[in-house]
Amino acid sequence: MRSFGHWTPRYFLDRTRELRYSRSHPDAPWLTPQATQILSTMLRPGDQGVEFGSGRSTLWLSQRVRHLTSVEHDDVWHGTVSARLKTQGVHNVDHLFAARDVPSDRGAESEYVRTLLRFDDGSLDFALVDGIYRDACARLSLGKLRSGGLLVIDNVERFLPSLSRSPGSRRPAQGPATRVWAEVARAVGQYRHIWTSSGVWDTAIFIKP
């Protein structure tokens, strides 16, 4: 049964603010506004990276970096985004389709996650995790990032513990959502990071030492 316990006056204010931002920034990624602003200053024209879960972020990133590999699991949505990229004349994006082919707890075995194996360790400037098998994507991305590279996790409040006010946030007493998320949490424990929240959802940016 769906819970409405988070429908507080503050949540309504946060939600209204988020909807207003989305309408006034129709080309912005589906990340928190603060995370989008930070990334706009941290990404560089020579960067190459990967994103899991395509959408508005795909075109936005393509305009700011040298090369992007984007992985999508939904074939219909993959077609939609591919058409948008073609219409916009985007040539620096490899937009890959990889279906959900294993259960969630075996994500590391999926072709979706194994897309990362095409990259050498320490070769990526950023990885945006916003699709399926997020724990496995985040864990494998860590080794592929260079020193100073960015691991961006959207909806991070669902997976890693925090004191966020966003609905569904995991509390410190609950710990990470899965064993793999626990491994990710240990790995990024010493990373500098920026945890942003809209009050509706959170996006975290971890900077590899």
Short mmCIF file of C-alpha atoms in Angstrom, two decimals:
data_model
loop_
_atom_site.label_atom_id
_atom_site.label_comp_id
_atom_site.label_asym_id
_atom_site.label_seq_id
_atom_site.Cartn_x
_atom_site.Cartn_y
_atom_site.Cartn_z
CA MET A 1 0.00 0.00 0.00
CA ARG A 2 1.33 3.42 -0.94
CA SER A 3 2.36 5.60 1.99
CA PHE A 4 1.46 9.29 2.16
CA GLY A 5 3.24 10.01 5.44
CA HIS A 6 5.72 12.27 3.64
CA TRP A 7 2.96 14.60 2.40
CA THR A 8 3.82 17.36 4.86
CA PRO A 9 3.65 21.15 4.25
CA ARG A 10 7.42 21.17 3.81
CA TYR A 11 7.26 18.37 1.25
CA PHE A 12 4.58 20.27 -0.70
CA LEU A 13 6.88 23.31 -0.74
CA ASP A 14 9.85 21.21 -1.89
CA ARG A 15 7.75 19.48 -4.53
CA THR A 16 6.35 22.77 -5.83
CA ARG A 17 9.85 24.21 -6.03
CA GLU A 18 11.08 21.12 -7.91
CA LEU A 19 8.21 21.26 -10.41
CA ARG A 20 8.78 24.96 -11.00
CA TYR A 21 12.47 24.34 -11.64
CA SER A 22 11.72 21.48 -14.03
CA ARG A 23 9.32 23.60 -16.06
CA SER A 24 11.74 26.54 -16.28
CA HIS A 25 14.73 24.29 -17.13
CA PRO A 26 13.27 21.74 -19.60
CA ASP A 27 16.71 20.67 -20.85
CA ALA A 28 18.31 20.13 -17.44
CA PRO A 29 19.13 16.57 -16.28
CA TRP A 30 16.79 14.81 -13.87
CA LEU A 31 19.17 15.47 -10.99
CA THR A 32 18.81 17.90 -8.13
CA PRO A 33 19.20 21.52 -9.31
CA GLN A 34 22.23 21.96 -7.05
CA ALA A 35 23.95 18.85 -8.45
CA THR A 36 23.30 20.07 -12.01
CA GLN A 37 24.84 23.44 -11.20
CA ILE A 38 27.89 21.84 -9.59
CA LEU A 39 28.43 19.48 -12.52
CA SER A 40 28.18 22.38 -14.97
CA THR A 41 31.26 23.88 -13.29
CA MET A 42 33.22 20.64 -12.74
CA LEU A 43 32.88 18.91 -16.12
CA ARG A 44 35.49 19.83 -18.74
CA PRO A 45 35.38 19.78 -22.55
CA GLY A 46 38.04 17.05 -22.71
CA ASP A 47 36.26 14.69 -20.32
CA GLN A 48 34.96 11.26 -21.22
CA GLY A 49 32.50 9.35 -19.08
CA VAL A 50 29.62 6.95 -18.82
CA GLU A 51 26.01 7.26 -17.70
CA PHE A 52 23.62 4.48 -16.75
CA GLY A 53 20.09 5.55 -17.58
CA SER A 54 19.69 7.90 -20.53
CA GLY A 55 17.39 10.90 -20.89
CA ARG A 56 17.72 14.66 -20.66
CA SER A 57 21.13 14.18 -19.08
CA THR A 58 22.43 12.52 -22.26
CA LEU A 59 22.11 15.59 -24.48
CA TRP A 60 23.12 17.90 -21.61
CA LEU A 61 26.33 15.95 -20.98
CA SER A 62 27.12 15.64 -24.68
CA GLN A 63 27.29 19.44 -24.91
CA ARG A 64 29.88 19.63 -22.12
CA VAL A 65 32.29 16.71 -22.62
CA ARG A 66 34.39 15.10 -25.33
CA HIS A 67 32.71 11.70 -25.30
CA LEU A 68 29.86 9.97 -23.46
CA THR A 69 28.84 6.33 -23.36
CA SER A 70 25.18 6.11 -22.34
CA VAL A 71 23.57 2.79 -21.39
CA GLU A 72 19.79 2.29 -21.43
CA HIS A 73 17.77 -0.83 -20.57
CA ASP A 74 14.33 0.16 -21.91
CA ASP A 75 14.15 -0.41 -25.66
CA VAL A 76 11.33 2.07 -26.30
CA TRP A 77 13.03 4.82 -24.31
CA HIS A 78 16.34 3.97 -25.97
CA GLY A 79 14.68 4.59 -29.33
CA THR A 80 13.21 7.88 -28.15
CA VAL A 81 16.51 9.23 -26.84
CA SER A 82 18.41 7.95 -29.89
CA ALA A 83 16.02 9.86 -32.13
CA ARG A 84 16.56 13.04 -30.12
CA LEU A 85 20.32 12.69 -30.39
CA LYS A 86 20.06 12.20 -34.16
CA THR A 87 17.76 15.20 -34.55
CA GLN A 88 20.19 17.36 -32.58
CA GLY A 89 23.14 16.14 -34.65
CA VAL A 90 25.00 14.68 -31.67
CA HIS A 91 28.04 12.61 -32.67
CA ASN A 92 30.00 12.22 -29.43
CA VAL A 93 27.64 9.77 -27.71
CA ASP A 94 27.63 5.98 -27.91
CA HIS A 95 24.03 5.23 -26.94
CA LEU A 96 23.87 1.55 -26.06
CA PHE A 97 20.92 -0.72 -25.38
CA ALA A 98 21.37 -3.42 -22.73
CA ALA A 99 18.26 -5.15 -21.40
CA ARG A 100 17.63 -6.26 -17.85
CA ASP A 101 18.93 -9.82 -18.20
CA VAL A 102 19.61 -11.04 -14.64
CA PRO A 103 17.97 -10.53 -11.22
CA SER A 104 18.88 -7.41 -9.27
CA ASP A 105 21.15 -9.27 -6.85
CA ARG A 106 23.26 -10.52 -9.79
CA GLY A 107 23.68 -7.18 -11.47
CA ALA A 108 27.44 -7.57 -11.84
CA GLU A 109 26.78 -10.39 -14.34
CA SER A 110 24.52 -8.30 -16.57
CA GLU A 111 25.56 -6.96 -19.96
CA TYR A 112 24.29 -3.60 -18.72
CA VAL A 113 26.92 -3.35 -15.97
CA ARG A 114 29.58 -5.18 -17.97
CA THR A 115 29.56 -2.27 -20.42
CA LEU A 116 32.15 -0.82 -18.04
CA LEU A 117 34.59 -3.58 -18.93
CA ARG A 118 35.30 -1.87 -22.24
CA PHE A 119 37.08 0.90 -20.31
CA ASP A 120 40.57 0.68 -18.82
CA ASP A 121 40.97 1.23 -15.10
CA GLY A 122 41.49 4.89 -14.28
CA SER A 123 40.33 6.04 -17.73
CA LEU A 124 37.01 7.77 -17.00
CA ASP A 125 36.45 11.31 -15.77
CA PHE A 126 32.92 10.68 -14.52
CA ALA A 127 30.24 8.05 -14.09
CA LEU A 128 26.57 8.92 -13.62
CA VAL A 129 24.55 6.13 -12.01
CA ASP A 130 20.82 6.66 -12.61
CA GLY A 131 19.47 3.43 -14.07
CA ILE A 132 19.09 -0.24 -13.11
CA TYR A 133 21.59 -2.37 -11.15
CA ARG A 134 22.77 0.82 -9.48
CA ASP A 135 24.79 -0.85 -6.75
CA ALA A 136 26.77 -2.97 -9.23
CA CYS A 137 27.22 0.00 -11.56
CA ALA A 138 28.53 2.17 -8.74
CA ARG A 139 30.91 -0.50 -7.45
CA LEU A 140 32.46 -1.30 -10.83
CA SER A 141 32.66 2.38 -11.79
CA LEU A 142 34.99 3.13 -8.90
CA GLY A 143 37.92 1.32 -10.47
CA LYS A 144 37.30 2.87 -13.87
CA LEU A 145 37.50 6.45 -12.58
CA ARG A 146 40.76 8.34 -12.65
CA SER A 147 42.04 10.22 -9.61
CA GLY A 148 39.78 13.27 -9.33
CA GLY A 149 37.02 11.52 -11.27
CA LEU A 150 33.37 11.96 -10.30
CA LEU A 151 30.93 9.26 -9.24
CA VAL A 152 27.42 10.75 -9.43
CA ILE A 153 24.60 8.74 -7.84
CA ASP A 154 21.04 9.93 -8.29
CA ASN A 155 18.29 9.00 -5.79
CA VAL A 156 21.18 8.18 -3.48
CA GLU A 157 18.96 8.57 -0.40
CA ARG A 158 17.30 5.24 -1.25
CA PHE A 159 20.57 3.34 -1.15
CA LEU A 160 23.04 4.98 1.26
CA PRO A 161 22.15 6.19 4.76
CA SER A 162 21.84 9.89 5.49
CA LEU A 163 19.83 12.45 7.45
CA SER A 164 18.07 13.68 4.31
CA ARG A 165 14.46 14.83 4.57
CA SER A 166 13.61 13.39 1.15
CA PRO A 167 10.91 10.67 1.28
CA GLY A 168 12.18 7.12 1.56
CA SER A 169 15.60 8.13 2.84
CA ARG A 170 17.60 5.46 4.62
CA ARG A 171 18.66 6.36 8.14
CA PRO A 172 22.13 5.65 9.58
CA ALA A 173 20.68 2.89 11.78
CA GLN A 174 19.42 1.10 8.65
CA GLY A 175 22.76 1.08 6.88
CA PRO A 176 23.19 0.70 3.10
CA ALA A 177 20.40 -0.93 1.10
CA THR A 178 22.34 -4.03 -0.05
CA ARG A 179 25.62 -5.82 0.54
CA VAL A 180 27.00 -4.27 -2.62
CA TRP A 181 25.92 -0.82 -1.50
CA ALA A 182 27.76 -1.51 1.77
CA GLU A 183 30.92 -2.18 -0.27
CA VAL A 184 30.40 1.07 -2.15
CA ALA A 185 29.88 2.95 1.12
CA ARG A 186 33.15 1.61 2.50
CA ALA A 187 35.01 2.46 -0.68
CA VAL A 188 33.79 6.08 -0.82
CA GLY A 189 34.07 6.60 2.92
CA GLN A 190 37.24 8.65 2.53
CA TYR A 191 36.22 10.42 -0.68
CA ARG A 192 35.40 14.10 -0.68
CA HIS A 193 31.74 14.34 -1.58
CA ILE A 194 28.87 16.74 -2.08
CA TRP A 195 25.44 15.43 -1.07
CA THR A 196 22.63 17.53 -2.50
CA SER A 197 18.90 17.32 -1.80
CA SER A 198 15.82 18.93 -3.28
CA GLY A 199 13.65 17.58 -0.46
CA VAL A 200 12.08 15.31 -3.08
CA TRP A 201 15.16 13.27 -3.97
CA ASP A 202 18.94 13.49 -3.52
CA THR A 203 21.98 13.41 -5.82
CA ALA A 204 25.47 12.82 -4.44
CA ILE A 205 28.81 13.54 -6.12
CA PHE A 206 31.82 11.57 -4.87
CA ILE A 207 35.32 12.70 -5.90
CA LYS A 208 37.89 9.92 -6.18
CA PRO A 209 41.18 10.72 -4.39
#
